[in-house]
Coordinates of C-alpha atoms in Angstrom, one line a residue:
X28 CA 63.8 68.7 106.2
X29 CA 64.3 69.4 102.6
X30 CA 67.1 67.0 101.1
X31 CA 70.5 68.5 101.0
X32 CA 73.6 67.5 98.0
X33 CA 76.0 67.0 101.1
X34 CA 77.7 63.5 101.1
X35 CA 80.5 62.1 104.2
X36 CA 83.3 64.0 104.4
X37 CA 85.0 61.6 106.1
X38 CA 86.7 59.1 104.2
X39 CA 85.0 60.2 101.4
X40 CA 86.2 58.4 97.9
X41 CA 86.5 59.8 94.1
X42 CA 84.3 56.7 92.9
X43 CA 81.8 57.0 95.6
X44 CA 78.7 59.3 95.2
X45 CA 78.6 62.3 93.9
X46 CA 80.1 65.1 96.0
X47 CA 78.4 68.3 96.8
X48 CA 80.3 70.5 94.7
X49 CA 79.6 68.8 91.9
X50 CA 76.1 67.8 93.0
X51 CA 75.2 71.1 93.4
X52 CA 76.4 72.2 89.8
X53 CA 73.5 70.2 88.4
X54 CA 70.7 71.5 86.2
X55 CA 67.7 71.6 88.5
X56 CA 69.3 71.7 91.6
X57 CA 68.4 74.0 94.8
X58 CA 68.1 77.9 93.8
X59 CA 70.2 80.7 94.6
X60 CA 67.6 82.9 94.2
X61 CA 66.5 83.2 98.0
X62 CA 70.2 84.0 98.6
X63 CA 70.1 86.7 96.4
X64 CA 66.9 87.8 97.9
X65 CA 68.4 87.9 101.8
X66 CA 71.8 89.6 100.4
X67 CA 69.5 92.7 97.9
X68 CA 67.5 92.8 101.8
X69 CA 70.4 93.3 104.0
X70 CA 72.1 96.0 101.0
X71 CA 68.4 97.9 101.4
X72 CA 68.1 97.7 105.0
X73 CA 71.4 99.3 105.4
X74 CA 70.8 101.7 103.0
X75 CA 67.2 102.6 104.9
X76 CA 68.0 102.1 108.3
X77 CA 72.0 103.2 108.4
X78 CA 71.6 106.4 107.0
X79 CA 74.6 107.1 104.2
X80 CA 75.4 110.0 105.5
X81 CA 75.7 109.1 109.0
X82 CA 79.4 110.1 109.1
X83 CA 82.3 108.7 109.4
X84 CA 83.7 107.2 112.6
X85 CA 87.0 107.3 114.9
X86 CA 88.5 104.7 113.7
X87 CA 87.0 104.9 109.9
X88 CA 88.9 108.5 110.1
X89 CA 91.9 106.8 110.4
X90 CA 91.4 104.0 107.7
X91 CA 90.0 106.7 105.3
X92 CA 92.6 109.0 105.8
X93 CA 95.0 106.6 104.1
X94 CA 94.0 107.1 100.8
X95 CA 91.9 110.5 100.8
X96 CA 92.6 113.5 99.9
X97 CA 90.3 115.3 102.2
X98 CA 92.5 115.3 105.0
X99 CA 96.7 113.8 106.0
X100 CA 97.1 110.4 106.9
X101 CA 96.3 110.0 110.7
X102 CA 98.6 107.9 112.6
X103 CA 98.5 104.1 111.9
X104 CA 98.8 102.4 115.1
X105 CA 100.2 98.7 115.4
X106 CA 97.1 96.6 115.7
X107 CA 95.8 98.0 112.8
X108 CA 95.8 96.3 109.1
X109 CA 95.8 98.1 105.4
X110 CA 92.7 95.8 104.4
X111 CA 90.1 98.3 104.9
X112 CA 92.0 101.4 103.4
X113 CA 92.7 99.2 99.8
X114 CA 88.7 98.4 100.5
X115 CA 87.4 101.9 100.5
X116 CA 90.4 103.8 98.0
X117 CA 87.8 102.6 95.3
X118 CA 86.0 105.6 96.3
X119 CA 87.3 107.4 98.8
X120 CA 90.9 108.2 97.0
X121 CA 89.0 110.4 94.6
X122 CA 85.5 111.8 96.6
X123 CA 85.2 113.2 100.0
X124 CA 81.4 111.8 99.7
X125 CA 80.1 109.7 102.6
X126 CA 77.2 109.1 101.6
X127 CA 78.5 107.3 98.4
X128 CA 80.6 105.7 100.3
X129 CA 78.4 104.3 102.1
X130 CA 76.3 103.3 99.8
X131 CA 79.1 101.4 97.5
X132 CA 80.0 99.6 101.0
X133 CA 76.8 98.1 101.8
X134 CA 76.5 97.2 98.1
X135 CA 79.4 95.5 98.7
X136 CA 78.7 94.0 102.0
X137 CA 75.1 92.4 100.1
X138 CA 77.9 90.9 97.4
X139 CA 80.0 89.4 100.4
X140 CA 76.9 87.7 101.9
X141 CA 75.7 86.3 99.0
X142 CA 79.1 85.1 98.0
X143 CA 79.8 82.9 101.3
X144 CA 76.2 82.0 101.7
X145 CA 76.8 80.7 97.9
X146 CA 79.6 78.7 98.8
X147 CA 77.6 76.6 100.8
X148 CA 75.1 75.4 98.3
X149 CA 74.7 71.4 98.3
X150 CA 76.5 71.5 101.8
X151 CA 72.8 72.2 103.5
X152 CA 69.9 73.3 102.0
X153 CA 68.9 76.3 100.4
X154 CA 66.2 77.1 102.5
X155 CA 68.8 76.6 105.7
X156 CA 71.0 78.6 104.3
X157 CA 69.0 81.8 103.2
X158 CA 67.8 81.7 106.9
X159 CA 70.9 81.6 108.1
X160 CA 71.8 85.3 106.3
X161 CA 68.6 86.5 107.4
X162 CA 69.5 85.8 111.1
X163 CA 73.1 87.2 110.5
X164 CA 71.4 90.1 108.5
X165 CA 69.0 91.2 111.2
X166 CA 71.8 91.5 113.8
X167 CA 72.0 94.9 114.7
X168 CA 75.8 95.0 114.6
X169 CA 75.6 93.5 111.5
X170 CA 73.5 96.0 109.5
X171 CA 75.4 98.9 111.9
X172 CA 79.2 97.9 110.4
X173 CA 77.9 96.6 107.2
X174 CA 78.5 99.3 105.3
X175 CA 81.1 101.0 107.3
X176 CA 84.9 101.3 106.8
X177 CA 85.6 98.8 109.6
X178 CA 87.5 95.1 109.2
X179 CA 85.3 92.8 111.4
X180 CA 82.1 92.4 108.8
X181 CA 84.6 91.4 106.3
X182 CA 86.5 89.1 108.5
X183 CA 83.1 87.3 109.3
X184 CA 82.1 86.9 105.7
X185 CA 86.1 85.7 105.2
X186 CA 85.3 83.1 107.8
X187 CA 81.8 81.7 106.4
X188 CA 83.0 81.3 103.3
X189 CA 86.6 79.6 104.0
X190 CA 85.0 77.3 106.0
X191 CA 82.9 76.4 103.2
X192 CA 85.5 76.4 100.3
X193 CA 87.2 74.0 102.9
X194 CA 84.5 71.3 103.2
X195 CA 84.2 71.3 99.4
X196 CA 87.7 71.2 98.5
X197 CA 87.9 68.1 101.2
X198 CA 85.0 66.8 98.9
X199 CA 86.3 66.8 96.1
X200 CA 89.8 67.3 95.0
X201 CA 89.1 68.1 91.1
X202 CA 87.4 71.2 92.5
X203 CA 89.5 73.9 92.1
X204 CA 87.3 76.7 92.5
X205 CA 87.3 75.9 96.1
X206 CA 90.7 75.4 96.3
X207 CA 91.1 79.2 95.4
X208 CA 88.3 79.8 97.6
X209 CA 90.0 78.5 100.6
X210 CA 93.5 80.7 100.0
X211 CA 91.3 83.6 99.0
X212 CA 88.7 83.7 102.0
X213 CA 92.0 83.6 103.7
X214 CA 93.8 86.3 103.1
X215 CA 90.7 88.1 102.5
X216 CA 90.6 88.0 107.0
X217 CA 94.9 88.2 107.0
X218 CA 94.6 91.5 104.9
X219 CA 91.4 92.6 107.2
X220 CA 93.1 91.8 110.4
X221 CA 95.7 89.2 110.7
X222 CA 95.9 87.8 114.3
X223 CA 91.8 87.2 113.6
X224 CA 92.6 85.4 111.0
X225 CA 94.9 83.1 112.6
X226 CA 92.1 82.3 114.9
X227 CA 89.3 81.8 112.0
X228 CA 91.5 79.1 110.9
X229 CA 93.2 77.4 113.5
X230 CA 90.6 74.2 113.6
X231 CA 91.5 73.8 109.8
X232 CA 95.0 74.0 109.9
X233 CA 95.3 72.0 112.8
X234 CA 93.1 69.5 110.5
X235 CA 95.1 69.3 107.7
X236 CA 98.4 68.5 109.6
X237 CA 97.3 66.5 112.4
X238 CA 94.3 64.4 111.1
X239 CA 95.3 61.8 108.8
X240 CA 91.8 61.6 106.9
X241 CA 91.7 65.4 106.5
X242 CA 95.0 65.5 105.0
X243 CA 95.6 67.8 101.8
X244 CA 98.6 69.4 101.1
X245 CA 97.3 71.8 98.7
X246 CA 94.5 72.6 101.3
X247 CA 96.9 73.1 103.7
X248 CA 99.2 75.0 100.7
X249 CA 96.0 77.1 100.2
X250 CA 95.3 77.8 103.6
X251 CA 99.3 79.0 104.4
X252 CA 99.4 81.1 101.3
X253 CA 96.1 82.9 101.9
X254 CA 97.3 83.9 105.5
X255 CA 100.7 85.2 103.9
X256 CA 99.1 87.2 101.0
X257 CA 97.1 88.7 103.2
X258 CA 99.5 89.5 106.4
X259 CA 102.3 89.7 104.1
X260 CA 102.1 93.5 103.6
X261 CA 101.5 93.8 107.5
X262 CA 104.7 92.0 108.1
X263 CA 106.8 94.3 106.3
X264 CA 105.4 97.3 107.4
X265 CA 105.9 95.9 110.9
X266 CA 110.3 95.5 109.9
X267 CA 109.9 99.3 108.2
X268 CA 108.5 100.8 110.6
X269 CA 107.1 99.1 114.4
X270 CA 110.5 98.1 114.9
X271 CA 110.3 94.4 114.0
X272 CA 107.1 91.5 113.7
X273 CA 107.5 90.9 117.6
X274 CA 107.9 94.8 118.2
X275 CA 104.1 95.4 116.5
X276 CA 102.7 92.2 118.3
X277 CA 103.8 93.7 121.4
X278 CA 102.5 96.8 120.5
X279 CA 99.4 95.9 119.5
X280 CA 98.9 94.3 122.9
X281 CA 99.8 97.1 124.9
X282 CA 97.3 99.2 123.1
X283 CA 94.6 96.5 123.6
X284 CA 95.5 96.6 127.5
X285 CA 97.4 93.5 127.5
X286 CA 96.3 90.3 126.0
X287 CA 96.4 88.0 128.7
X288 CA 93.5 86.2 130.8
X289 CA 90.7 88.8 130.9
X290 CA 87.0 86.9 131.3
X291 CA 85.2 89.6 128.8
X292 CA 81.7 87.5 128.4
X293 CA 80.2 90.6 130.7
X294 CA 81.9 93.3 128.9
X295 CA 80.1 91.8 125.5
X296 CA 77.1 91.8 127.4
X297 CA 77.0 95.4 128.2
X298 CA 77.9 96.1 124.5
X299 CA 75.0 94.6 123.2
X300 CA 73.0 97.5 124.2
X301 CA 74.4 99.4 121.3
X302 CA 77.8 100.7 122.5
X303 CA 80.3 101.0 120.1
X304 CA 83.4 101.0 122.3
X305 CA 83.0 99.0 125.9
X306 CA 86.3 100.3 127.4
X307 CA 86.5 100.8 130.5
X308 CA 83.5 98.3 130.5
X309 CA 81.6 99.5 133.0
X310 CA 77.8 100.3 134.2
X311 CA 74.8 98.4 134.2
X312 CA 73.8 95.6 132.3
X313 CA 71.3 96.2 129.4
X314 CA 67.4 95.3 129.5
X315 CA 67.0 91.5 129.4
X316 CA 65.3 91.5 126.1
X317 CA 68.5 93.0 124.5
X318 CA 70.4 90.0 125.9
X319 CA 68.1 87.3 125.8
X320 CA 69.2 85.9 121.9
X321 CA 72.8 85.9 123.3
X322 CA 72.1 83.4 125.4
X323 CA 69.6 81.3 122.9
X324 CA 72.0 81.3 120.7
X325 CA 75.1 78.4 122.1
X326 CA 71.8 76.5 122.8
X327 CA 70.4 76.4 119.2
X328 CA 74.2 75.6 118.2
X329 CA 74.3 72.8 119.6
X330 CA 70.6 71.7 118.5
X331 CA 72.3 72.1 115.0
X332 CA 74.6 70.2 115.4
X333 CA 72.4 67.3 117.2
X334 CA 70.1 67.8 113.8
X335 CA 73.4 67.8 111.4
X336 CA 74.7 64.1 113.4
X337 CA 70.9 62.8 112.7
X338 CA 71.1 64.5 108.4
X339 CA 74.9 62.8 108.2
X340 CA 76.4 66.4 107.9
X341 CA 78.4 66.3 111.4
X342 CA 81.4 67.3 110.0
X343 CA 80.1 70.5 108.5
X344 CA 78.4 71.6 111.5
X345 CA 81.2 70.6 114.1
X346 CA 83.6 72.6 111.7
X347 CA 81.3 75.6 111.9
X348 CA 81.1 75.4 116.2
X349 CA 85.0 75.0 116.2
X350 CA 85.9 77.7 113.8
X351 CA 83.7 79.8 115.6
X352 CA 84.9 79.0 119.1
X353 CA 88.7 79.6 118.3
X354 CA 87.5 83.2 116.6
X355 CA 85.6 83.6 119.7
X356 CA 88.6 82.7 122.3
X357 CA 90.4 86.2 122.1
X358 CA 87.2 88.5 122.6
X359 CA 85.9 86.4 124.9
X360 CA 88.7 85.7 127.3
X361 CA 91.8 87.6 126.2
X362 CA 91.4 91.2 126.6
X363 CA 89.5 93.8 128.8
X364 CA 87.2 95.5 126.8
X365 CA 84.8 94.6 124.4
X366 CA 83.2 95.9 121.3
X367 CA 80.5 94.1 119.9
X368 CA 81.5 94.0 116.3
X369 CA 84.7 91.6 117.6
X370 CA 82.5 88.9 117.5
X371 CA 81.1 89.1 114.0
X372 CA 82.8 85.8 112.7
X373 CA 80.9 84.3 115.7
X374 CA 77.8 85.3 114.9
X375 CA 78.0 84.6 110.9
X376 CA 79.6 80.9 111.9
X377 CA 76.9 79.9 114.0
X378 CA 74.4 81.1 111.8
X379 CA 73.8 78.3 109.9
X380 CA 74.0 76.0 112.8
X381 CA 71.1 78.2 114.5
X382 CA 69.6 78.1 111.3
X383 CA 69.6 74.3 110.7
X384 CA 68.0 74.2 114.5
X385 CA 65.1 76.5 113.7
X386 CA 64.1 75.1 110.6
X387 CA 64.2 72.0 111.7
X388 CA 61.7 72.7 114.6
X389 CA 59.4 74.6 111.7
X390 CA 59.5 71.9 110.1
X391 CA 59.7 68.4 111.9
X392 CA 57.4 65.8 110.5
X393 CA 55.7 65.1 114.6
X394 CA 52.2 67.0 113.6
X395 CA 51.2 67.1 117.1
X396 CA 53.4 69.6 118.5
X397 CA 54.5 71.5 115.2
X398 CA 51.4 74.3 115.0
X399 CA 53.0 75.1 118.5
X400 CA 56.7 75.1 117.3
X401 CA 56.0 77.4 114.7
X402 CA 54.2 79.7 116.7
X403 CA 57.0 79.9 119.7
X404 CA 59.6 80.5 116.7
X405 CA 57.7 83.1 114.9
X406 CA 57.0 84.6 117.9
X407 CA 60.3 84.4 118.8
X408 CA 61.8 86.0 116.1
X409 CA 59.7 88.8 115.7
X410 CA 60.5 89.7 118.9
X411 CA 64.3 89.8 118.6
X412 CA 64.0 91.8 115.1
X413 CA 61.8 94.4 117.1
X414 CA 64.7 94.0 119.7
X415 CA 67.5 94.6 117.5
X416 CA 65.7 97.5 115.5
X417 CA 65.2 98.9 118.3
X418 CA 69.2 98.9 119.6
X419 CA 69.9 99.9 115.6
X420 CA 67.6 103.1 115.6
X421 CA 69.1 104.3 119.4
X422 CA 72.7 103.3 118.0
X423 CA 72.2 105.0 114.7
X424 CA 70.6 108.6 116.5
X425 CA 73.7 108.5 119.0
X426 CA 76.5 107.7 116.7
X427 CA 75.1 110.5 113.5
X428 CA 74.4 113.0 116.3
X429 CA 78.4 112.4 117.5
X430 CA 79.7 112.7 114.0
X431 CA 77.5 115.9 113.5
X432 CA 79.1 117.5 116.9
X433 CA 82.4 116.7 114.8
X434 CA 81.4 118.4 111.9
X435 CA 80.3 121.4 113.8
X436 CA 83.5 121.7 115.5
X437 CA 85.3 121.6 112.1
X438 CA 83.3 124.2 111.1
X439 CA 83.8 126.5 113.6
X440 CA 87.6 125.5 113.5
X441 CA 87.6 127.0 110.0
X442 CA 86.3 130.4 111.0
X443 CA 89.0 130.2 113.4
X444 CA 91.4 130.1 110.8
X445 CA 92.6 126.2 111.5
X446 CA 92.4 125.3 107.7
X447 CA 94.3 123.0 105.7
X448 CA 97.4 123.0 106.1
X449 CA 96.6 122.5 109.6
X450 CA 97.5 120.4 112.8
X451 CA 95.5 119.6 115.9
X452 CA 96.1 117.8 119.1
X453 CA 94.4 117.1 122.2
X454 CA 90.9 115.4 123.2
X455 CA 89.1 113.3 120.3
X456 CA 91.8 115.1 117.8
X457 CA 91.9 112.5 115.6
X458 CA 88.7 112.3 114.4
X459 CA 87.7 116.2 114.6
X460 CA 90.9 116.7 112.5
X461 CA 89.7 114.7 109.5
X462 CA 86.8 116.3 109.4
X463 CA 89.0 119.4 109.7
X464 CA 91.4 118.7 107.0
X465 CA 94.2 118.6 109.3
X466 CA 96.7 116.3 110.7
X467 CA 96.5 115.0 114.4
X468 CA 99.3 114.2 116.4
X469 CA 99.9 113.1 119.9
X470 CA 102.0 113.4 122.2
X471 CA 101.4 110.6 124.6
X472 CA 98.8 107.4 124.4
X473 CA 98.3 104.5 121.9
X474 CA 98.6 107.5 118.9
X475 CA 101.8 109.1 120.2
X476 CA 104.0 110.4 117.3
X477 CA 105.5 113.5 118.5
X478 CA 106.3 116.0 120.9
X479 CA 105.9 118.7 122.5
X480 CA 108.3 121.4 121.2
X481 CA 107.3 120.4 117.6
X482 CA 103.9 121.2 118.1
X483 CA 105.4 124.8 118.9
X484 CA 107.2 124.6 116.2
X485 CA 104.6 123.6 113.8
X486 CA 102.3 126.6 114.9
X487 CA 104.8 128.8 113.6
X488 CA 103.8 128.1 110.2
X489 CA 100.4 127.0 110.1
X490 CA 97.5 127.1 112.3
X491 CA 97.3 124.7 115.4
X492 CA 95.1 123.6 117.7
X493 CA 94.9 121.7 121.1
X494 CA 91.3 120.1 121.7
X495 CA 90.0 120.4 125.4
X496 CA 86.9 119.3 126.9
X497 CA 85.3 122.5 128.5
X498 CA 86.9 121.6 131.6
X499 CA 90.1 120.3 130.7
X500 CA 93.7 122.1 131.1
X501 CA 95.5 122.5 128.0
X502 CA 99.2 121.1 127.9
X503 CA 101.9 124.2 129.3
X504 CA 103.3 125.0 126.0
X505 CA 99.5 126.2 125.1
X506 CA 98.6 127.6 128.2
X507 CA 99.3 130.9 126.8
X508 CA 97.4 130.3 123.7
X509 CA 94.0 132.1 123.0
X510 CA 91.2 129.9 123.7
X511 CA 87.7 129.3 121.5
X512 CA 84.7 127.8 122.1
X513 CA 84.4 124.9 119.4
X514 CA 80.9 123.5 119.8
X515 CA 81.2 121.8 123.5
X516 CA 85.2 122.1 123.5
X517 CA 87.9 124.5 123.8
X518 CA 90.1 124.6 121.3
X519 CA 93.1 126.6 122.2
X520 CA 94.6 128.3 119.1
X521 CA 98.3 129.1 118.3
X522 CA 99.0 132.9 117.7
X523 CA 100.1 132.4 114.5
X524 CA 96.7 131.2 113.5
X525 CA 95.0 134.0 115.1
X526 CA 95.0 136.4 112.3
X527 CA 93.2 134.1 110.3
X528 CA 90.3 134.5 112.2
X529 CA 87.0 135.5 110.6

């Protein structure tokens, strides 16, 4: 394998050899061009095989909605974090646009990549390293939530590159850079979503108190504060206004069914197929071929790691498996669902371990039997891109042709006369009312924030709406309301918004 700037970690001394941070600072070394080249790859693939102006999501409605003024802020329920509203305002506080927004978030996204691919630069080799983004890059969820407004890519890339800032800041104390890496990779995941990035970090706090050779107190300093500036904002919102930090943890549980003992491995499994949402997790497993690199891929780990125990860069690797086991735990065996973008730390954690494995088997020095390793892995991987283009294109067709339906019912809302101001309740309100201009309530469910004699009251003055499915019964209070076809719903519509009708 190609000779990598990484030096023992453990026990390492100032007046030893020179560490990798450093190392990797010299003229000459390993380029960061191939970096560059994987990141500008996975910012065009998204851009060609996304679509920007795919639409925007459930749950993107709701993060947009905090900061654009397209449409009132939908209701902020207690699992969720403000990392991803401050990430799009950028763009969306000023321009109802998806398509630019999508386009400056995959932009984005290729920045992130390079950035924690960067930090580990002297830690392996280049050449492991670029593969590792290519293999994170081709993932299908990973080029599907790239360049949406969702927190888990950005948790993922949070992870990679604390992890990194970590092992160099252990390195080498005068590195400073690091040391600011570490805090803000940290709250980077704390500000994306807080209880993940409790879990991201767990093996490295645990580290810096309990391990007497990986003691640092400004690593563990940097570590804290990270996960404060970034959860700090989520703390107080959760005194203001979930009723207390306990309150919104119980909260947020309830809405995710009940965090508890819940074996979820199958429920990922289905997901991999392109679903978006898993819950209730139910139906048949999908094609083998859409499975298979699941299963290859705790294999490959732990080939890494045999490789990084023979290259004297155990503690790198082992740091990687652990981080991405704990991010793992509460996807895996904690809740009832699954959605496969939970588990994008995983997959950008254990890319570098994978990576390390395949190249390694590319490139072993036993002649014999490499012409034949290079063919199975070729092979290999052409087959799971085909695989996961494949999943992309299907997941891409389904989801724009939902967000379409959406926009069509909007549309035909506003003939109605439902315009801003506006207010509309029932089935898949929340997203439809975005698109709409309006505010969604609820009375009942994970969104309830009112009830039901202030909806009457509300369609007194302005237009309202309650959202049925064509079979569906609409509450009593609506039951005398004039119903409307709206694309494959009924939308029944308050009298006083009647006489707006075109």
């Amino acid at each position: 394998m190609a000779k990598t700037l990484n030096v023992p970690l453990v026990g390492a001394r100032r007046h030893g050899p020179p560490s990798a941070a450093r190392a990797s600072r010299r003229p000459g070394g390993e380029s960061w061009m191939p970096l560059a080249l994987v990141a500008a790859a996975f910012t065009l693939a998204q851009l060609i095989l996304v679509r920007p102006g795919m639409g925007l999501g459930w749950d993107e409605t709701v993060y947009v909605s905090q900061v654009s003024p397209h449409a009132p802020a939908a209701f902020f329920s207690a699992p969720r974090a403000r990392g991803v509203p401050l990430l799009v305002a950028p763009i969306a506080s000023w321009s109802s646009s998806t398509a630019l927004l999508r386009v400056y978030l995959a932009v984005l996204s290729g920045l992130g990549l390079y950035l924690a691919l960067r930090v580990w630069r002297g830690l392996f080799p280049v050449r492991v390293l670029a593969s590792a983004g290519a293999l994170f890059a081709t993932l299908w969820v990973t080029l599907f939530y790239g360049p949406q407004a969702m927190p888990n890519y950005w948790v993922a890339i949070g992870a990679l590159a604390c992890v990194g800032c970590f092992l160099r800041a252990r390195a080498d104390r005068a590195d400073r850079a690091a040391l600011w890496g570490v805090g803000l990779s940290t709250a980077l995941m704390a500000w994306m979503r807080p209880t993940d990035a409790v879990w991201a970090t767990l093996p490295l706090l645990v580290l810096v108190v309990a391990a007497r050779r990986w003691r640092r107190p400004r690593l563990l300093v940097a570590l804290v504060a990270g996960l404060m500036a970034g959860a700090g904002e989520w703390v107080v919102e959760a005194y203001v206004s979930y009723g207390g930090l306990a309150q919104r943890l119980s909260d947020g549980s309830r809405i995710q069914g009940g965090l508890g003992w819940n074996f979820a491995v199958g429920d990922q499994l289905r997901s991999l197929g392109g679903r978006a949402l898993c819950r209730p997790c139910t139906g048949a497993m999908p094609n083998p071929l859409v499975m298979v690199w699941w299963f290859a891929l705790p294999v490959l780990a732990v080939l890494g790691l045999v490789i990084a125990v023979k290259a004297r860069r155990t503690a790198s690797t082992l740091l990687l498996l652990t981080c991405a086991t704990t991010a793992g735990v509460p996807y895996l065996f904690m809740i009832g669902y699954a959605a496969p973008r939970f588990l994008l730390p995983v997959y950008a954690l254990l890319a570098i371990p994978v990576a390390d494995a395949l190249v390694h088997l590319v490139a072993a020095p036993n002649r014999a039997w490499r012409p034949m390793a290079v063919t199975l892995v070729a092979l290999g991987l052409a087959g799971h891109v085909a695989v996961q283009f494949a999943v992309l294109q299907a997941t891409v067709q389904r989801t724009t042709a939902s967000h379409r339906n959406w926009a069509a019912m909007a549309t035909d809302l506003h003939r109605l006369g439902v315009r801003s101001p506006c207010l509309l309740t029932g089935y898949e309100a929340v997203p439809i009312a975005f698109y709409t201009g309006c505010s969604s309530v609820a009375t009942g469910g994970h969104n309830a924030n009112t009830t039901e004699s202030a909806i009457v009251r509300a369609g007194q003055r302005e237009p309202v709406a309650v959202l049925t499915t064509q079979g569906g019964r609409p509450p009593a209070y609506a039951r005398d309301w004039t119903p409307h076809r709206v694309g494959d719903r009924l939308a029944y519509v308050a009298p006083g918004a009647a006489g707006g009708a075109a």
